Amino acid sequence: MNTHAKIRIDCSEASEHTVNPYLFGHFVEDIRDHMEAMLAFPLKDMDFESESETKREISGSWYAYTNGRNTKYALESPAPKHSGRAQRIRLLSDDEAYAGIAQKAALKGPAEYMVKLVARASIELKAIIIEAVDRRSEELLGRVRFELGGHNWREYEARLSIVRECADAEIRVYVPADHPRWTDHVSTGMLWLDHVSLLPDDSIAMVKREVIDMTRDLNAGMMRLAGNYISAYHWEHGVGPVLERPVMYNEAWGGWASKYFGTDEFIQFCRELQVEPLICVNDGSGTPEEAAQWIEYCNGGADTPMGALRAANGNPEPYNVRYWEIGNEVWGQWQVGTCTAEQFAKRAVSFAEAMKAADPSIVLLACGHFEQEWNKTILDIAGEHMDYLTLHLYHGYGLFGMNRDTPEEDRYKAIAAFPEFTRHHIKQTAGHILADAKHSHVKLAITEYNTMYYPNTTRKGLPNEHTLGAAVANAANLNEMIRSSDLVHIGSFSDLVNGWLGGCIRVGDYYADQYCGKESGWSGLPLTVYGTPTYEVMKLYANRDVRHILPVEAECGTFAVPALKETPMKLDALPDLDIVAGTNGDRSSVTVFIVNRSLNEVKAALDLGAFEASEETILYEITGEACDDMNSVFEPERVLCKEKAVPAEQWQLGYLLRPASVYVLEIKAKHHK
């Protein structure tokens, strides 16, 4: 089926306000496998922090590597100043065996790794071997031998050369079988390990090089450090020598919070990407004083107590972090420190006063909600102290009374309608902001958004969040945010890597699930790093030169969403095309963002009014064969953004837009050089 549309853009009426590049930001959250996927370490339980998963007392992902019948394992207190636990391995001399621990890992190669080890041993034991082998063929991929320097705890470092890539490798840490024997057959030797890690040389801020490169291409503008774990996160535990940082439990979601990606690493990550950092402070179990100290650590001179600590940690110059957020989903029962709107508003005022005292130049964001009574209370009590109110917008089938048994076409129409809810929430929140002069200066920051396809507790197969349909919904969400860019200055897509909803960037084959999922490595392609269709959308949008928005009128077909429950807006005649347009600083180009939300082809004719266009336009297209098309480790480039030249004349006659697809059209002025 083919429908027709007419698009008119008034190129003479550019908005006075500018579109903030922070609108295209992203979000780093320590949840599920986000950090495991983002950070470059191939090993887990590097500090032996996890409980045993076997009958032997061996931490977490590690398992016994020994041919000794009497080798014994135990978990003990760690080395002084270190966290987690120490793994003790007890060898019986008469076994004449090798003994140690091992772990499955996926290794890049050929590559150089830095190996770090914290160990002590009985004085008779002279050496430890760390080696990588292919689990299937037993081919040796790399080996390093550490000569033990004494009975007391010591840190050891060495380089490990891996000869080739191996998706199914085993890392072994062990005392070799040719260790010295004891003359008394009752005697034993013991090895204690407090830390074992491998880090590839090409990592930056301990982040995978592939993730860095893909994130750089996103041109994010802003990177947010936040999430529910922040409500029980004490920043001072995430600075200083990494091996001496305490292990922190993620009280909001379970599992361990990564001590390897603290404040300094986050800032290094942002500097590498040339994006503005946004940090959310702990208002759940933390205090205003603690938040103020965090600001001083980031922004204070080396002559201040916390600035001196930062300098001692190797960073003498202030970070000058301007954007700070108070509270993350404080209204949610899953949040540490959840409370009423009135309680949070009063708490936010005390935090704001302490944080501004630490640095008066900072910009403050306060936790908002799509339920407007919350926002009204926050604005009335704390609005004068805030620069931004935040919204988190996750839209799912539950809004429509649908589930996975709903016909596929109806589910897609619901997905495509998600931006209608975004518009509704922005409009309602704007009304409360502008209702009183004392808080009419406040702007909006949509610090988390994504599609969320309920029910999501036990998804079957791969999660829908990665599909072309999801990219269509997220593109139309971005269109709505651009349309409202006089009020909405900040956006943070959730999440950057893996994590909860599957991530904009995917690392490996551990697909997001609420409780269920296949074991990592099941595909044989755990090292594959790729972008989802929404990654293609985010990269496309953020790299366009749009400073001011232009008025758009469109005549097109409509579609209806067969919702099974009442919605706050009518869904019986939604436009097939969601369009927003803008121009650059000197008005020499026009950019048109077009989302065909329908399941039909649309022949769209474009009228730019008095704008004299060059004879050729550049068109970017994100499309597929079906709305459920997605990228995976097996087909990482199934949905990609493609670029082509289209004669301007063809737009006047009508250009055919594919169903469920995203387009960005760039048009230069005729006489612009």
PDB file of C-alpha atoms in Angstrom, residues 40-240:
ATOM      1  CA  ALA A  40      38.179  -4.044  29.189  1.00  0.00           C
ATOM      2  CA  PHE A  41      38.954  -6.685  31.848  1.00  0.00           C
ATOM      3  CA  PRO A  42      38.240 -10.202  30.543  1.00  0.00           C
ATOM      4  CA  LEU A  43      38.135 -11.698  34.062  1.00  0.00           C
ATOM      5  CA  LYS A  44      35.432 -11.560  36.731  1.00  0.00           C
ATOM      6  CA  ASP A  45      35.833 -11.742  40.516  1.00  0.00           C
ATOM      7  CA  MET A  46      39.295 -10.241  40.213  1.00  0.00           C
ATOM      8  CA  ASP A  47      39.342  -9.545  43.960  1.00  0.00           C
ATOM      9  CA  PHE A  48      37.657 -12.806  44.943  1.00  0.00           C
ATOM     10  CA  GLU A  49      34.639 -10.896  46.172  1.00  0.00           C
ATOM     11  CA  SER A  50      31.891 -13.362  45.231  1.00  0.00           C
ATOM     12  CA  GLU A  51      30.602 -16.357  47.124  1.00  0.00           C
ATOM     13  CA  SER A  52      31.563 -19.820  45.974  1.00  0.00           C
ATOM     14  CA  GLU A  53      29.435 -21.275  43.198  1.00  0.00           C
ATOM     15  CA  THR A  54      30.737 -24.822  43.712  1.00  0.00           C
ATOM     16  CA  LYS A  55      31.214 -27.192  46.635  1.00  0.00           C
ATOM     17  CA  ARG A  56      34.787 -25.974  46.967  1.00  0.00           C
ATOM     18  CA  GLU A  57      35.545 -22.611  48.572  1.00  0.00           C
ATOM     19  CA  ILE A  58      36.543 -20.867  45.357  1.00  0.00           C
ATOM     20  CA  SER A  59      35.277 -17.371  44.598  1.00  0.00           C
ATOM     21  CA  GLY A  60      32.549 -16.808  42.011  1.00  0.00           C
ATOM     22  CA  SER A  61      33.596 -17.412  38.414  1.00  0.00           C
ATOM     23  CA  TRP A  62      36.849 -19.157  39.346  1.00  0.00           C
ATOM     24  CA  TYR A  63      37.153 -22.933  39.606  1.00  0.00           C
ATOM     25  CA  ALA A  64      39.811 -25.423  40.655  1.00  0.00           C
ATOM     26  CA  TYR A  65      42.757 -26.109  38.379  1.00  0.00           C
ATOM     27  CA  THR A  66      44.661 -28.999  39.890  1.00  0.00           C
ATOM     28  CA  ASN A  67      45.472 -32.665  39.400  1.00  0.00           C
ATOM     29  CA  GLY A  68      46.120 -33.103  43.092  1.00  0.00           C
ATOM     30  CA  ARG A  69      43.638 -35.255  44.989  1.00  0.00           C
ATOM     31  CA  ASN A  70      44.332 -33.395  48.230  1.00  0.00           C
ATOM     32  CA  THR A  71      44.463 -29.779  47.043  1.00  0.00           C
ATOM     33  CA  LYS A  72      42.346 -27.681  49.426  1.00  0.00           C
ATOM     34  CA  TYR A  73      40.738 -24.278  48.825  1.00  0.00           C
ATOM     35  CA  ALA A  74      39.557 -21.593  51.247  1.00  0.00           C
ATOM     36  CA  LEU A  75      38.485 -17.940  51.201  1.00  0.00           C
ATOM     37  CA  GLU A  76      40.210 -15.709  53.740  1.00  0.00           C
ATOM     38  CA  SER A  77      40.687 -12.048  54.613  1.00  0.00           C
ATOM     39  CA  PRO A  78      42.441 -10.004  51.925  1.00  0.00           C
ATOM     40  CA  ALA A  79      45.793  -8.318  52.014  1.00  0.00           C
ATOM     41  CA  PRO A  80      46.053  -5.138  54.142  1.00  0.00           C
ATOM     42  CA  LYS A  81      44.247  -2.141  52.551  1.00  0.00           C
ATOM     43  CA  HIS A  82      42.730  -4.434  49.935  1.00  0.00           C
ATOM     44  CA  SER A  83      39.102  -5.471  49.516  1.00  0.00           C
ATOM     45  CA  GLY A  84      37.232  -8.612  48.643  1.00  0.00           C
ATOM     46  CA  ARG A  85      38.833 -11.744  49.976  1.00  0.00           C
ATOM     47  CA  ALA A  86      41.975 -13.775  49.436  1.00  0.00           C
ATOM     48  CA  GLN A  87      41.867 -17.161  47.768  1.00  0.00           C
ATOM     49  CA  ARG A  88      43.963 -19.723  49.641  1.00  0.00           C
ATOM     50  CA  ILE A  89      45.243 -22.808  47.826  1.00  0.00           C
ATOM     51  CA  ARG A  90      46.855 -25.566  49.924  1.00  0.00           C
ATOM     52  CA  LEU A  91      49.069 -28.108  48.169  1.00  0.00           C
ATOM     53  CA  LEU A  92      50.039 -31.507  49.572  1.00  0.00           C
ATOM     54  CA  SER A  93      53.643 -32.317  48.746  1.00  0.00           C
ATOM     55  CA  ASP A  94      53.076 -36.022  48.213  1.00  0.00           C
ATOM     56  CA  ASP A  95      50.452 -35.338  45.532  1.00  0.00           C
ATOM     57  CA  GLU A  96      53.304 -34.099  43.298  1.00  0.00           C
ATOM     58  CA  ALA A  97      50.676 -32.030  41.483  1.00  0.00           C
ATOM     59  CA  TYR A  98      50.105 -28.615  39.984  1.00  0.00           C
ATOM     60  CA  ALA A  99      47.499 -26.569  41.838  1.00  0.00           C
ATOM     61  CA  GLY A 100      45.709 -23.294  41.289  1.00  0.00           C
ATOM     62  CA  ILE A 101      42.541 -21.753  39.900  1.00  0.00           C
ATOM     63  CA  ALA A 102      41.175 -21.044  36.439  1.00  0.00           C
ATOM     64  CA  GLN A 103      38.430 -19.074  34.729  1.00  0.00           C
ATOM     65  CA  LYS A 104      36.834 -18.991  31.286  1.00  0.00           C
ATOM     66  CA  ALA A 105      37.508 -15.816  29.296  1.00  0.00           C
ATOM     67  CA  ALA A 106      37.248 -14.350  25.815  1.00  0.00           C
ATOM     68  CA  LEU A 107      40.560 -12.848  24.688  1.00  0.00           C
ATOM     69  CA  LYS A 108      41.444 -10.457  21.894  1.00  0.00           C
ATOM     70  CA  GLY A 109      44.488 -11.180  19.830  1.00  0.00           C
ATOM     71  CA  PRO A 110      47.118 -10.857  18.788  1.00  0.00           C
ATOM     72  CA  ALA A 111      47.230  -8.478  21.740  1.00  0.00           C
ATOM     73  CA  GLU A 112      49.313  -7.354  24.693  1.00  0.00           C
ATOM     74  CA  TYR A 113      47.812  -7.559  28.179  1.00  0.00           C
ATOM     75  CA  MET A 114      49.065  -6.140  31.454  1.00  0.00           C
ATOM     76  CA  VAL A 115      48.772  -8.818  34.141  1.00  0.00           C
ATOM     77  CA  LYS A 116      48.496  -7.740  37.785  1.00  0.00           C
ATOM     78  CA  LEU A 117      48.781 -10.108  40.679  1.00  0.00           C
ATOM     79  CA  VAL A 118      48.681  -9.660  44.451  1.00  0.00           C
ATOM     80  CA  ALA A 119      50.014 -12.795  46.113  1.00  0.00           C
ATOM     81  CA  ARG A 120      51.942 -14.401  48.957  1.00  0.00           C
ATOM     82  CA  ALA A 121      53.133 -17.981  49.407  1.00  0.00           C
ATOM     83  CA  SER A 122      54.984 -20.445  51.607  1.00  0.00           C
ATOM     84  CA  ILE A 123      58.692 -19.726  51.365  1.00  0.00           C
ATOM     85  CA  GLU A 124      59.389 -22.971  49.527  1.00  0.00           C
ATOM     86  CA  LEU A 125      57.178 -21.936  46.590  1.00  0.00           C
ATOM     87  CA  LYS A 126      59.292 -20.018  44.118  1.00  0.00           C
ATOM     88  CA  ALA A 127      57.028 -19.253  41.163  1.00  0.00           C
ATOM     89  CA  ILE A 128      53.480 -18.857  39.874  1.00  0.00           C
ATOM     90  CA  ILE A 129      52.448 -19.315  36.272  1.00  0.00           C
ATOM     91  CA  ILE A 130      49.643 -17.466  34.546  1.00  0.00           C
ATOM     92  CA  GLU A 131      48.736 -18.847  31.164  1.00  0.00           C
ATOM     93  CA  ALA A 132      45.969 -18.649  28.591  1.00  0.00           C
ATOM     94  CA  VAL A 133      44.930 -21.697  26.596  1.00  0.00           C
ATOM     95  CA  ASP A 134      42.236 -22.500  24.055  1.00  0.00           C
ATOM     96  CA  ARG A 135      39.732 -24.588  26.028  1.00  0.00           C
ATOM     97  CA  ARG A 136      38.871 -26.704  22.998  1.00  0.00           C
ATOM     98  CA  SER A 137      42.307 -27.473  21.581  1.00  0.00           C
ATOM     99  CA  GLU A 138      44.560 -26.839  24.621  1.00  0.00           C
ATOM    100  CA  GLU A 139      46.704 -24.617  22.375  1.00  0.00           C
ATOM    101  CA  LEU A 140      48.871 -22.336  24.489  1.00  0.00           C
ATOM    102  CA  LEU A 141      47.964 -18.711  23.695  1.00  0.00           C
ATOM    103  CA  GLY A 142      50.331 -17.003  26.119  1.00  0.00           C
ATOM    104  CA  ARG A 143      52.226 -17.583  29.352  1.00  0.00           C
ATOM    105  CA  VAL A 144      54.023 -15.531  31.970  1.00  0.00           C
ATOM    106  CA  ARG A 145      56.001 -16.769  34.981  1.00  0.00           C
ATOM    107  CA  PHE A 146      56.160 -14.744  38.200  1.00  0.00           C
ATOM    108  CA  GLU A 147      59.141 -15.336  40.449  1.00  0.00           C
ATOM    109  CA  LEU A 148      57.802 -15.041  43.995  1.00  0.00           C
ATOM    110  CA  GLY A 149      59.725 -12.545  46.052  1.00  0.00           C
ATOM    111  CA  GLY A 150      58.869 -13.558  49.590  1.00  0.00           C
ATOM    112  CA  HIS A 151      56.338 -14.776  52.116  1.00  0.00           C
ATOM    113  CA  ASN A 152      54.583 -11.431  52.580  1.00  0.00           C
ATOM    114  CA  TRP A 153      52.008  -9.810  50.300  1.00  0.00           C
ATOM    115  CA  ARG A 154      53.412  -8.243  47.165  1.00  0.00           C
ATOM    116  CA  GLU A 155      52.059  -6.777  43.954  1.00  0.00           C
ATOM    117  CA  TYR A 156      53.421  -8.234  40.719  1.00  0.00           C
ATOM    118  CA  GLU A 157      53.087  -6.963  37.157  1.00  0.00           C
ATOM    119  CA  ALA A 158      54.075  -8.479  33.839  1.00  0.00           C
ATOM    120  CA  ARG A 159      53.128  -8.389  30.174  1.00  0.00           C
ATOM    121  CA  LEU A 160      51.245 -11.271  28.630  1.00  0.00           C
ATOM    122  CA  SER A 161      51.324 -11.629  24.847  1.00  0.00           C
ATOM    123  CA  ILE A 162      48.275 -13.389  23.423  1.00  0.00           C
ATOM    124  CA  VAL A 163      49.095 -14.847  20.021  1.00  0.00           C
ATOM    125  CA  ARG A 164      45.577 -14.842  18.575  1.00  0.00           C
ATOM    126  CA  GLU A 165      41.951 -14.121  19.358  1.00  0.00           C
ATOM    127  CA  CYS A 166      40.160 -16.835  21.290  1.00  0.00           C
ATOM    128  CA  ALA A 167      36.462 -16.627  22.188  1.00  0.00           C
ATOM    129  CA  ASP A 168      36.686 -19.666  24.468  1.00  0.00           C
ATOM    130  CA  ALA A 169      39.927 -19.384  26.410  1.00  0.00           C
ATOM    131  CA  GLU A 170      40.884 -20.415  29.913  1.00  0.00           C
ATOM    132  CA  ILE A 171      43.071 -18.317  32.203  1.00  0.00           C
ATOM    133  CA  ARG A 172      45.048 -20.468  34.633  1.00  0.00           C
ATOM    134  CA  VAL A 173      46.872 -19.225  37.729  1.00  0.00           C
ATOM    135  CA  TYR A 174      48.827 -22.010  39.366  1.00  0.00           C
ATOM    136  CA  VAL A 175      51.885 -23.397  41.056  1.00  0.00           C
ATOM    137  CA  PRO A 176      53.550 -25.799  38.582  1.00  0.00           C
ATOM    138  CA  ALA A 177      53.970 -29.481  39.364  1.00  0.00           C
ATOM    139  CA  ASP A 178      57.774 -29.150  39.517  1.00  0.00           C
ATOM    140  CA  HIS A 179      57.636 -27.034  42.683  1.00  0.00           C
ATOM    141  CA  PRO A 180      60.087 -28.011  45.467  1.00  0.00           C
ATOM    142  CA  ARG A 181      59.043 -31.012  47.545  1.00  0.00           C
ATOM    143  CA  TRP A 182      58.975 -31.160  51.310  1.00  0.00           C
ATOM    144  CA  THR A 183      60.919 -33.977  52.938  1.00  0.00           C
ATOM    145  CA  ASP A 184      58.228 -34.403  55.600  1.00  0.00           C
ATOM    146  CA  HIS A 185      55.289 -35.941  53.764  1.00  0.00           C
ATOM    147  CA  VAL A 186      52.798 -34.335  56.179  1.00  0.00           C
ATOM    148  CA  SER A 187      53.903 -30.811  55.301  1.00  0.00           C
ATOM    149  CA  THR A 188      52.136 -28.669  52.727  1.00  0.00           C
ATOM    150  CA  GLY A 189      52.717 -25.479  50.775  1.00  0.00           C
ATOM    151  CA  MET A 190      50.228 -22.643  50.509  1.00  0.00           C
ATOM    152  CA  LEU A 191      49.522 -19.917  47.962  1.00  0.00           C
ATOM    153  CA  TRP A 192      47.322 -16.903  48.654  1.00  0.00           C
ATOM    154  CA  LEU A 193      45.903 -14.754  45.833  1.00  0.00           C
ATOM    155  CA  ASP A 194      44.273 -11.403  46.571  1.00  0.00           C
ATOM    156  CA  HIS A 195      43.944 -10.020  43.052  1.00  0.00           C
ATOM    157  CA  VAL A 196      44.331 -11.304  39.495  1.00  0.00           C
ATOM    158  CA  SER A 197      43.593  -9.122  36.449  1.00  0.00           C
ATOM    159  CA  LEU A 198      44.358  -8.796  32.755  1.00  0.00           C
ATOM    160  CA  LEU A 199      43.956  -5.470  30.958  1.00  0.00           C
ATOM    161  CA  PRO A 200      44.602  -5.046  27.222  1.00  0.00           C
ATOM    162  CA  ASP A 201      47.060  -2.296  26.273  1.00  0.00           C
ATOM    163  CA  ASP A 202      44.602  -0.536  23.980  1.00  0.00           C
ATOM    164  CA  SER A 203      42.046   0.200  26.734  1.00  0.00           C
ATOM    165  CA  ILE A 204      41.350   3.791  27.846  1.00  0.00           C
ATOM    166  CA  ALA A 205      40.201   4.563  31.405  1.00  0.00           C
ATOM    167  CA  MET A 206      39.931   0.765  31.684  1.00  0.00           C
ATOM    168  CA  VAL A 207      37.215   0.828  28.984  1.00  0.00           C
ATOM    169  CA  LYS A 208      37.293  -1.397  25.902  1.00  0.00           C
ATOM    170  CA  ARG A 209      38.853   0.339  22.909  1.00  0.00           C
ATOM    171  CA  GLU A 210      35.949  -0.806  20.720  1.00  0.00           C
ATOM    172  CA  VAL A 211      33.442   0.826  23.099  1.00  0.00           C
ATOM    173  CA  ILE A 212      35.482   4.040  23.168  1.00  0.00           C
ATOM    174  CA  ASP A 213      35.588   4.206  19.374  1.00  0.00           C
ATOM    175  CA  MET A 214      31.881   3.504  18.945  1.00  0.00           C
ATOM    176  CA  THR A 215      30.934   5.988  21.669  1.00  0.00           C
ATOM    177  CA  ARG A 216      33.133   8.661  20.118  1.00  0.00           C
ATOM    178  CA  ASP A 217      31.147   8.277  16.901  1.00  0.00           C
ATOM    179  CA  LEU A 218      27.951   8.976  18.865  1.00  0.00           C
ATOM    180  CA  ASN A 219      29.083  12.588  19.466  1.00  0.00           C
ATOM    181  CA  ALA A 220      27.081  12.409  22.686  1.00  0.00           C
ATOM    182  CA  GLY A 221      27.551  15.969  23.970  1.00  0.00           C
ATOM    183  CA  MET A 222      26.933  14.805  27.556  1.00  0.00           C
ATOM    184  CA  MET A 223      27.524  11.594  29.517  1.00  0.00           C
ATOM    185  CA  ARG A 224      25.532  10.880  32.672  1.00  0.00           C
ATOM    186  CA  LEU A 225      26.864   8.825  35.601  1.00  0.00           C
ATOM    187  CA  ALA A 226      23.850   7.718  37.606  1.00  0.00           C
ATOM    188  CA  GLY A 227      21.278   4.977  38.146  1.00  0.00           C
ATOM    189  CA  ASN A 228      19.703   3.327  41.150  1.00  0.00           C
ATOM    190  CA  TYR A 229      23.058   2.105  42.474  1.00  0.00           C
ATOM    191  CA  ILE A 230      24.004   5.758  43.064  1.00  0.00           C
ATOM    192  CA  SER A 231      21.456   5.999  45.895  1.00  0.00           C
ATOM    193  CA  ALA A 232      23.730   3.806  48.017  1.00  0.00           C
ATOM    194  CA  TYR A 233      27.051   4.748  46.420  1.00  0.00           C
ATOM    195  CA  HIS A 234      29.761   6.495  48.421  1.00  0.00           C
ATOM    196  CA  TRP A 235      32.030   8.284  45.958  1.00  0.00           C
ATOM    197  CA  GLU A 236      35.057   8.249  48.269  1.00  0.00           C
ATOM    198  CA  HIS A 237      35.148   4.438  47.926  1.00  0.00           C
ATOM    199  CA  GLY A 238      35.658   4.830  44.168  1.00  0.00           C
ATOM    200  CA  VAL A 239      38.808   6.979  44.166  1.00  0.00           C
ATOM    201  CA  GLY A 240      42.452   6.311  44.919  1.00  0.00           C
TER     202      GLY A 240
END
